[in-house]
Amino acid sequence: MNEFKITSKIIKFLAIRAGKEVSRHELVKNFIEHSDKKNSHKHHKKHKSEENGYLLDLLLNLLEGEKLIRSLGKKLLFVEKPFLLHGQISLSKRGDGFVKLNSGTEIFVPASATESSIDGDYVDVIPMGIGRKGKLEGEVMNIARRKRILYRFKVLDTEGNFIAGKLLDMSGGLKEGIIPKRTILGDILKSIKVDDILVVKLKENAFHDSNLYEVSFIRFESDSEIDPDFNRILMKYNYELYYPDLLPHTISEEVAPATVVDWERRADLQELYTVTIDGETSKDFDDAISLVEEENRVRFYVHIADVSYYVKQASALDEEAYRRSTSVYLSNGVVPMLPPLLSENLCSLVEGKPRLAFTVEMEGDWSGQIYYAKFYKSIIKVDKRCTYESVEKELNINDPDNWFSKLMRLANEMRKRRVESGRVDLNLKESHIIMDNNFSVIQIIDRERLNSHILIEEFMLSANIKVAEFLRKRNAPALYRVHEPMEKDKLKALNSFLALYGLNHWIKDIDYQRIREVLELMEGHPSEKVFNYFLLRSFKQAYYTGKAEGHWGLGFQDYCHFTSPIRRYPDLVCHRVLDSLLKSDPLPYSIEEIETMGLYCSDRERAAVDAERDMMKLKACRYVESTGIRKFNGNIIGVKSHFVFVELDELNVEGVVRFYHFTDEDALIIPNEFSFVSKKYSRAFYLGQKLELEIEEIDLEEIRIFLKPKGSVL
């Protein structure tokens, strides 16, 4: 009897006894000893008994880890009711499911057991047994909540009693839909044609079978004055553009002693010269800075919008902010975490108006050393709203007595200290889309990293570090921003990359000094950008957690997010925890709550990054299509078994070349992470290599620019 069958029987036994106690002796007698009786050979029987005993222990540990059972001493355990796991499912192209559980672990669900789940749905799962790699496998019992409300639907057939089509922007294989014609008004029905794109809603508790779903007509995709690409991403990621009316009716739009209950307990910093530095089109201003010289020392301030004053813990507004978790920026629009009255008004540190802030006041010297920091609630008034460009002009004057030059001097010294202590700075530029009033892309440009960006970044890092250090030393349950060290096995690939390009350098370990040395070596090299991409992909992904384990990429022992509570929920959490410590109030969160929030906020952040990337790729497709340009030069920046990824020199966008342009086999031969072998061309191709390319197809549904090689390699 294999592992899955034995553990499946044990699980079924436990599920029947949900809400009751079960003895370990009972499990051994029914499933270990009973199984052994079938093995007549004494030696084999003993070996099998030990093996099955280990299997039982493994299963019970897994179930206890997921809180499906609870130990009551050595001999008894309690089976929780309901005996179900909960999480979000992702589906492979073959239809198999992987459910990320609330604990952070993952459970495999075979395609035959995914029920009617769609990629991203929140599901209830019952364990079925221990499968591959000693992990649980399960079966979807119920769709707890659909990830999405609205879906895009391409009409394929209008004959008969149904409108038939396929659901778009879906993962996990083809999903088809039908709309009963009797549910659509006659005039609208006459207008629906094959290839039309409709917006539909899934009908719950209605017909579904083998990836075929009954859906309801909502509208034509074209029936909207909002940018259709923006609308498409909203639907795909289930973002709600408009905020529900959750603000208390008693809230005042004026910040004054009569409207702020704790005005007298706040430090009044309205006379302190204060500026904001943000993008030219920014509408929400989370942070402001001040600086005062004191003989050989310098006192500087980071003022952060006091969102916690308006968003009370456990209120309906707080629950909505947590559900959204982050603001999402989609080229020409934003899906806000907070309602506009807060994000663009009361919590925004606008010029010339009193605003409530949480201030981090730091004292240091011109060498960039910070001696101490203190934290308090304040009232500020921004003297000047600056842009990155306007501050850059001030800095270019190169006057050491200029106030902004003094800020920059301090920022540069702090940055220098941080780089020396381990920070890794990658020289990668950020792409920016410029659109006209009709949502058409005019240009895609690299956004240059200005000194003014570095200035504000260093001040914000200082505040985040000091807050994280304060929280850690007091052992307070709070959300930290953690980035784990790069894995040592990545060094082999990095060193092979360097050898390929004739660079006589060997990275011995993941020590910061070694990484900095190679970055300096690559500076100005033709393959610098590709190497930085490759290095970035070698890094682990940062996440939120209750454990203060430091940020490897930045080289910080202590790090949290404190400086953007208008657009990030973890920052709001840190504000509340810090405030409670300063007041000696009970801490607002338990360790368990913090861990749950960390997992959720990390997940929502990754979804926001995916949404923003999809929007960028979609606009890039539109832009390339509009230029009419068919031929390009591009650099190879990545490779997978069926795709070669290239960056187009002329337009600053990414495209892909399908594998069959390089091989007649089923997939590319990839000997390592930075090259592939083409039998068709009888040679190897490498990251950073230039290709002559031409457009094969622009697929707006796949959101990909497909290219093919043209001519010889440059």
mmCIF file of C-alpha atoms in Angstrom, residues 1-2 6 28-40 45 48-49 52:
data_model
loop_
_atom_site.group_PDB
_atom_site.id
_atom_site.type_symbol
_atom_site.label_atom_id
_atom_site.label_comp_id
_atom_site.label_asym_id
_atom_site.label_seq_id
_atom_site.Cartn_x
_atom_site.Cartn_y
_atom_site.Cartn_z
ATOM 1 C CA MET A 1 0.000 0.000 0.000
ATOM 2 C CA ASN A 2 1.595 3.298 -1.053
ATOM 3 C CA ILE A 6 -2.419 4.984 3.751
ATOM 4 C CA VAL A 28 -1.672 2.968 15.012
ATOM 5 C CA LYS A 29 -4.016 0.024 15.552
ATOM 6 C CA ASN A 30 -6.272 0.814 12.586
ATOM 7 C CA PHE A 31 -3.724 1.931 10.016
ATOM 8 C CA ILE A 32 -0.220 0.826 11.001
ATOM 9 C CA GLU A 33 -0.690 -2.594 12.622
ATOM 10 C CA HIS A 34 -3.573 -3.473 10.287
ATOM 11 C CA SER A 35 -1.414 -2.655 7.276
ATOM 12 C CA ASP A 36 1.489 -4.720 8.707
ATOM 13 C CA LYS A 37 -0.662 -7.867 9.031
ATOM 14 C CA LYS A 38 -0.700 -8.112 5.256
ATOM 15 C CA ASN A 39 3.068 -8.531 5.251
ATOM 16 C CA SER A 40 3.858 -12.133 6.304
ATOM 17 C CA LYS A 45 6.930 -6.555 8.463
ATOM 18 C CA LYS A 48 7.202 -1.644 6.976
ATOM 19 C CA SER A 49 5.984 -0.921 10.503
ATOM 20 C CA ASN A 52 4.424 3.533 8.302
#
